[in-house]
Coordinates of C-alpha atoms in Angstrom, one line a residue:
Chain A
M1 CA -54.6 -7.6 25.5
F2 CA -55.4 -9.0 22.0
S3 CA -58.5 -6.9 21.9
N4 CA -56.4 -4.0 21.0
F5 CA -55.7 -5.6 17.5
S6 CA -59.2 -5.2 16.4
F7 CA -60.0 -2.8 13.3
K8 CA -60.4 0.3 15.3
T9 CA -59.5 3.8 14.2
R10 CA -57.1 5.8 16.2
T11 CA -60.1 8.2 17.1
D12 CA -61.8 5.2 18.7
L13 CA -58.7 4.1 20.5
A14 CA -57.9 7.5 21.8
R15 CA -61.3 7.4 23.5
T16 CA -60.5 4.1 25.3
P17 CA -58.4 3.9 28.4
F18 CA -56.4 1.2 26.7
G19 CA -55.0 3.1 23.7
G20 CA -52.4 1.3 21.5
F21 CA -51.5 0.3 17.9
T22 CA -54.0 -0.5 15.3
L23 CA -53.7 -3.9 13.3
V24 CA -52.7 -1.9 10.2
E25 CA -49.8 0.0 12.1
M26 CA -48.5 -3.3 13.6
M27 CA -48.6 -5.0 10.2
T28 CA -46.7 -2.0 8.6
V29 CA -44.0 -2.1 11.3
V30 CA -43.5 -5.9 11.0
A31 CA -43.5 -5.7 7.2
I32 CA -40.6 -2.9 7.3
I33 CA -38.7 -5.1 9.9
L34 CA -39.0 -8.1 7.6
I35 CA -38.0 -6.3 4.5
M36 CA -34.9 -4.7 6.3
T37 CA -33.9 -8.2 7.7
A38 CA -34.3 -9.8 4.2
I39 CA -32.2 -7.1 2.6
L40 CA -29.5 -7.6 5.3
L41 CA -29.5 -11.3 5.1
G42 CA -29.2 -11.2 1.5
N43 CA -26.3 -9.0 1.5
L44 CA -24.4 -10.8 4.4
P45 CA -22.5 -13.4 2.2
N46 CA -21.2 -10.5 -0.1
F47 CA -20.4 -8.5 3.0
R48 CA -18.5 -11.4 4.6
D49 CA -16.6 -12.1 1.4
R50 CA -15.5 -8.4 1.1
L51 CA -14.6 -8.3 4.8
S52 CA -12.4 -11.6 4.4
L53 CA -10.9 -10.2 1.2
D54 CA -9.8 -7.1 3.1
A55 CA -8.4 -9.1 5.9
I56 CA -6.4 -11.3 3.6
A57 CA -5.0 -8.5 1.7
Q58 CA -3.9 -6.8 5.0
E59 CA -2.2 -10.1 6.0
M60 CA -0.4 -10.2 2.7
A61 CA 0.8 -6.6 3.1
V62 CA 2.0 -7.5 6.6
T63 CA 3.8 -10.7 5.4
I64 CA 5.6 -8.8 2.8
R65 CA 6.6 -6.1 5.3
Q66 CA 8.0 -9.0 7.3
A67 CA 10.1 -10.1 4.5
Q68 CA 11.3 -6.5 4.2
I69 CA 12.3 -6.3 7.8
F70 CA 14.0 -9.6 7.7
G71 CA 15.9 -8.7 4.5
S72 CA 16.9 -5.2 5.6
A73 CA 17.9 -6.4 9.2
T74 CA 20.0 -9.1 10.3
R75 CA 18.1 -12.4 10.4
T76 CA 20.2 -15.5 9.6
S77 CA 18.9 -18.5 7.8
G78 CA 20.5 -21.8 8.6
S79 CA 24.3 -21.5 8.4
Q80 CA 24.1 -18.4 6.1
E81 CA 24.3 -15.1 7.8
F82 CA 22.0 -12.2 6.9
P83 CA 20.7 -13.3 3.4
S84 CA 18.2 -11.2 1.6
Y85 CA 14.5 -12.2 2.0
G86 CA 11.7 -12.0 -0.5
V87 CA 8.3 -13.0 -1.5
Y88 CA 7.5 -15.2 -4.5
F89 CA 4.4 -15.2 -6.6
D90 CA 3.3 -17.7 -9.3
L91 CA 0.0 -17.3 -11.2
S92 CA 0.2 -20.9 -12.2
S93 CA -0.1 -21.7 -8.4
N94 CA -2.2 -18.7 -7.4
N95 CA -3.7 -19.9 -4.2
N96 CA -0.6 -19.4 -2.2
F97 CA 2.8 -17.3 -2.2
I98 CA 6.2 -18.0 -0.5
V99 CA 8.5 -16.1 1.8
F100 CA 12.0 -17.0 0.9
A101 CA 15.5 -16.5 1.9
D102 CA 17.8 -15.9 -0.9
L103 CA 20.4 -18.5 -0.2
G104 CA 23.4 -19.3 -2.5
T105 CA 26.5 -17.7 -3.5
P106 CA 26.2 -15.3 -4.9
P107 CA 22.4 -14.5 -4.2
N108 CA 20.4 -14.1 -7.2
S109 CA 17.2 -12.5 -5.8
L110 CA 15.1 -15.5 -7.1
Y111 CA 13.3 -18.3 -5.4
D112 CA 15.0 -21.1 -7.3
R113 CA 15.2 -23.8 -4.7
L114 CA 11.6 -24.8 -4.7
G115 CA 9.6 -26.7 -2.3
C116 CA 8.7 -25.9 1.4
A117 CA 8.9 -29.5 2.6
A118 CA 12.7 -30.2 2.2
S119 CA 15.3 -28.3 4.4
A120 CA 17.6 -27.4 1.6
T121 CA 15.2 -25.2 -0.1
E122 CA 14.8 -21.4 0.2
C123 CA 11.2 -21.5 1.3
R124 CA 10.8 -20.1 4.7
E125 CA 7.0 -19.6 4.9
Q126 CA 4.1 -20.6 2.5
F127 CA 1.0 -18.3 2.8
L128 CA -2.1 -20.3 1.8
F129 CA -5.1 -18.3 0.9
S130 CA -8.3 -19.2 2.7
R131 CA -12.1 -18.7 1.6
G132 CA -11.3 -19.3 -2.0
V133 CA -9.2 -16.3 -2.6
V134 CA -6.6 -16.3 -5.4
V135 CA -3.9 -14.0 -7.0
T136 CA -5.6 -12.8 -10.1
N137 CA -3.0 -10.4 -11.6
L138 CA 0.7 -9.5 -11.1
C139 CA 1.5 -6.2 -12.9
S140 CA 3.9 -3.2 -12.8
S141 CA 3.0 0.5 -12.9
T142 CA 4.9 3.8 -12.9
N143 CA 2.5 5.5 -10.4
G144 CA 1.1 2.6 -8.2
N145 CA -2.4 3.0 -9.9
P146 CA -4.0 -0.5 -10.0
S147 CA -6.4 0.5 -12.7
S148 CA -3.6 1.3 -15.3
C149 CA -0.9 -1.5 -14.7
T150 CA 0.9 -3.6 -17.2
P151 CA 0.9 -7.4 -16.6
I152 CA 4.2 -9.0 -15.8
S153 CA 5.0 -11.4 -18.6
G154 CA 5.4 -15.1 -17.6
G155 CA 3.2 -14.6 -14.5
I156 CA 6.1 -14.8 -12.0
L157 CA 7.1 -12.2 -9.5
N158 CA 10.0 -12.2 -7.0
V159 CA 10.1 -9.2 -4.6
N160 CA 13.4 -9.0 -2.9
F161 CA 14.7 -7.0 0.1
R162 CA 18.6 -6.8 0.6
R163 CA 20.2 -5.1 3.7
P164 CA 20.8 -2.4 4.5
L165 CA 18.2 -1.0 2.0
T166 CA 14.5 -1.1 2.8
D167 CA 14.0 -0.9 -1.0
A168 CA 12.3 -3.6 -3.0
I169 CA 13.8 -5.1 -6.0
F170 CA 11.7 -6.8 -8.6
Y171 CA 12.3 -9.8 -10.6
D172 CA 10.2 -12.0 -12.9
S173 CA 11.4 -15.6 -13.4
A174 CA 14.9 -14.6 -14.3
N175 CA 15.5 -10.9 -15.1
E176 CA 15.4 -7.7 -13.0
L177 CA 12.4 -5.6 -13.6
T178 CA 12.7 -1.7 -13.0
P179 CA 9.1 -0.3 -12.7
A180 CA 8.3 2.3 -10.0
S181 CA 6.0 -0.2 -8.3
V182 CA 4.4 -3.7 -8.7
I183 CA 0.9 -4.5 -7.8
I184 CA -0.5 -7.9 -6.7
K185 CA -4.3 -8.3 -7.3
I186 CA -6.3 -10.7 -5.4
A187 CA -10.0 -11.7 -5.6
K188 CA -12.4 -14.5 -4.7
A189 CA -12.2 -17.1 -7.6
S190 CA -15.9 -16.9 -7.7
N191 CA -16.0 -13.2 -8.0
P192 CA -12.9 -12.1 -9.9
T193 CA -14.1 -8.5 -10.5
D194 CA -14.0 -7.4 -6.9
T195 CA -10.4 -7.2 -6.3
R196 CA -7.9 -5.8 -3.7
S197 CA -4.4 -4.7 -4.7
I198 CA -1.3 -4.9 -2.8
V199 CA 1.1 -2.1 -4.1
V200 CA 4.8 -2.4 -3.5
W201 CA 7.0 0.5 -4.5
G202 CA 10.7 0.2 -5.4
T203 CA 11.2 2.6 -2.3
G204 CA 9.7 -0.1 0.0
H205 CA 6.4 1.5 0.5
I206 CA 3.8 -1.3 0.8
Y207 CA 0.0 -0.8 1.1
V208 CA -3.3 -2.1 0.2
T209 CA -5.8 -0.4 -2.0
K210 CA -8.8 -1.3 -4.1
Chain B
M1 CA -48.0 14.3 8.0
V2 CA -45.9 16.6 10.1
A3 CA -44.1 13.5 11.9
V4 CA -43.4 12.0 8.4
S5 CA -42.0 15.3 7.2
I6 CA -39.7 15.9 10.1
F7 CA -38.6 12.2 9.9
S8 CA -37.7 12.7 6.2
I9 CA -35.7 15.9 6.8
V10 CA -33.8 14.3 9.7
S11 CA -33.1 11.2 7.6
V12 CA -31.7 13.2 4.6
I13 CA -29.6 15.3 6.8
V14 CA -28.2 12.3 8.9
T15 CA -27.4 10.3 5.7
G16 CA -25.8 13.3 4.0
A17 CA -23.6 13.8 6.9
L18 CA -22.6 10.1 7.1
L19 CA -21.8 10.0 3.4
T20 CA -19.7 13.2 3.7
A21 CA -17.8 11.9 6.8
I22 CA -17.0 8.7 4.7
A23 CA -15.9 10.6 1.8
I24 CA -13.6 12.9 3.9
N25 CA -12.2 9.8 5.7
N26 CA -11.4 8.1 2.4
K27 CA -9.7 11.3 1.1
A28 CA -7.7 11.7 4.5
Q29 CA -6.6 8.0 4.2
A30 CA -5.5 8.6 0.6
I31 CA -3.5 11.8 1.6
K32 CA -2.0 9.8 4.4
L33 CA -0.9 7.2 2.0
A34 CA 0.6 9.8 -0.3
M35 CA 2.6 11.4 2.6
D36 CA 3.9 7.8 3.7
N37 CA 5.0 7.4 0.1
L38 CA 6.9 10.5 0.3
N39 CA 8.5 9.5 3.6
Y40 CA 9.6 6.2 2.0
A41 CA 10.9 8.0 -1.0
L42 CA 13.1 10.4 1.3
D43 CA 14.3 7.4 3.4
S44 CA 15.3 5.4 0.2
I45 CA 17.3 8.5 -1.0
T46 CA 19.1 9.0 2.4
I47 CA 19.7 5.4 3.2
K48 CA 21.6 5.1 -0.1
M49 CA 23.2 8.5 0.0
K50 CA 24.7 8.2 3.3
R51 CA 26.7 5.2 2.3
G52 CA 27.8 6.8 -1.0
R53 CA 30.2 9.5 -2.0
A54 CA 30.8 12.7 -4.2
F55 CA 27.6 14.4 -3.3
E56 CA 26.6 17.0 -5.7
F57 CA 23.5 19.2 -6.3
N58 CA 24.1 20.7 -9.9
A59 CA 22.7 23.8 -11.8
S60 CA 20.0 21.6 -13.4
N61 CA 18.6 20.9 -10.0
E62 CA 19.8 17.4 -10.0
L63 CA 21.1 15.4 -6.9
H64 CA 24.1 13.2 -7.7
F65 CA 26.1 10.8 -5.7
I66 CA 28.2 7.7 -6.3
S67 CA 27.1 4.4 -4.6
P68 CA 29.6 2.5 -2.4
K69 CA 31.5 -0.6 -3.9
D70 CA 29.6 -2.9 -1.6
D71 CA 26.2 -1.5 -2.5
P72 CA 23.8 -4.6 -2.5
V73 CA 21.9 -3.5 -5.6
N74 CA 24.0 -1.2 -7.8
P75 CA 27.6 -1.0 -6.6
E76 CA 29.8 1.9 -7.7
K77 CA 27.1 3.5 -9.8
A78 CA 25.9 7.1 -10.3
Y79 CA 22.6 7.8 -8.8
T80 CA 20.7 10.9 -10.0
Y81 CA 17.5 12.3 -8.4
R82 CA 15.6 15.1 -10.2
L83 CA 12.2 16.7 -10.2
D84 CA 10.2 15.5 -13.2
P85 CA 8.0 18.1 -15.1
S86 CA 4.9 16.0 -13.8
G87 CA 5.6 16.9 -10.3
A88 CA 7.2 13.6 -9.3
I89 CA 10.7 12.8 -8.2
T90 CA 12.6 10.4 -10.4
M91 CA 15.6 8.2 -9.8
E92 CA 18.3 7.5 -12.5
V93 CA 20.7 4.7 -12.1
G94 CA 22.6 2.8 -14.7
G95 CA 20.7 4.5 -17.6
D96 CA 17.4 3.5 -16.2
T97 CA 15.0 6.1 -14.8
R98 CA 12.0 5.3 -12.6
F99 CA 9.5 7.4 -10.5
I100 CA 10.0 7.2 -6.7
T101 CA 6.9 9.2 -5.6
S102 CA 3.2 8.8 -6.2
D103 CA 1.1 10.7 -8.7
K104 CA -0.9 11.8 -5.5
L105 CA 2.1 14.1 -4.7
H106 CA 2.8 17.2 -6.7
I107 CA 6.3 18.3 -5.8
D108 CA 7.0 21.9 -6.5
E109 CA 10.5 22.2 -5.2
F110 CA 13.3 19.6 -4.8
R111 CA 16.5 21.1 -3.7
A112 CA 19.7 20.1 -1.8
F113 CA 22.4 22.2 -0.1
V114 CA 25.7 20.3 -0.4
S115 CA 28.7 21.3 1.8
N116 CA 32.2 19.7 2.1
N117 CA 31.5 17.7 -0.8
V118 CA 35.1 16.8 -1.4
S119 CA 35.8 14.1 1.1
G120 CA 38.6 15.0 3.8
S121 CA 39.5 18.4 2.1
S122 CA 38.6 20.4 5.1
G123 CA 38.4 17.7 7.6
A124 CA 34.5 17.9 7.9
F125 CA 32.2 15.3 6.7
P126 CA 30.5 15.9 3.3
R127 CA 26.8 16.8 4.1
A128 CA 23.7 17.6 2.2
V129 CA 20.5 19.2 3.5
I130 CA 17.7 17.9 1.1
I131 CA 14.4 20.1 0.9
I132 CA 11.2 18.9 -0.6
R133 CA 8.1 21.2 -0.9
G134 CA 4.8 20.4 -2.5
A135 CA 1.3 19.2 -2.0
A136 CA -0.7 15.9 -1.6
R137 CA -3.8 16.2 -3.6
V138 CA -6.8 13.7 -3.5
G139 CA -9.9 15.0 -5.3
N140 CA -10.4 18.6 -4.2
Q141 CA -8.6 18.0 -1.0
E142 CA -5.0 19.3 -0.7
Q143 CA -2.5 19.1 2.0
K144 CA 0.7 21.3 1.6
F145 CA 4.1 19.9 3.0
A146 CA 7.7 21.1 3.4
V147 CA 10.1 18.2 4.6
G148 CA 13.8 18.4 5.0
T149 CA 16.5 16.2 6.1
T150 CA 20.3 16.1 6.6
V151 CA 22.4 13.3 5.2
T152 CA 26.0 13.0 6.3
E153 CA 28.4 10.8 4.4
R154 CA 29.3 7.7 6.4
Q155 CA 33.2 7.3 6.3

């Protein structure tokens, strides 16, 4: 069997009854396979990072949509019937965001009873990012374009949904904002240039883009 | 030599077809996003409008109505929707104007036909038929659309 891997020419092999590959052909094929494997293995971590970033961005969009459904429908929270619901982002605590019920009379659209441990707070769910993903930017835009948006001053964003509307209402730490859309950008802390943007329009349209 | 040439030609064709398919898929998704954006904008108008009153579509092609007293965001305020020269629909309320459609959409026509707008005058419900025509444009791809909806005042 191994006698086929001697330095024979194809013409020599063609004459024998055991025609096969030459050593040079085999080495070339093995070298190509090794190079392709090395390229694939080298890119695998980046590929996994991009994939996990995409998955987390989609999960965020679904969670914001969940708050939209809770807010525009009739979900009670404790003793308060049908409060508005929202999501809260804070760049100073950028490895998580909060889904909150806007309790209090009258409701103020702000997440202002902080903390997810105590029962008296407005926190209903804390979304913790995995795999080193963080929120890198909170900004507003007139056209939903992530490449030309204006950062929200203070680095705090409340996105609120009040029944019966599906519209999103935006607040910073205290005041209502009136842009057409807000954009939440996420990235891996180790690679902040590769971002995903979750775009929330005032009309209630929520989607993920690059 | 012949084998390598055939392989190269087939590789180039297959790679080209794959890249074209990816580009078309991206554009199709972008157009779908733009159309979703239009649907949300139209829903946003109609959900507010059906709870409002005093429907009007004036000579300046502006759609007006007054929100109800129990509106959760802007109670008893005048809403005005109009077509911006940039091809987007804008919403004005409380002196503040904002875009409600994406820049991927170019709206050519925004019109409403209002009937029975004086509530209770004829016993019929105030009603508006809203028509939006335009195109979703991404790169060199374009998808024309014409959507319409009817809103009746809830009494």
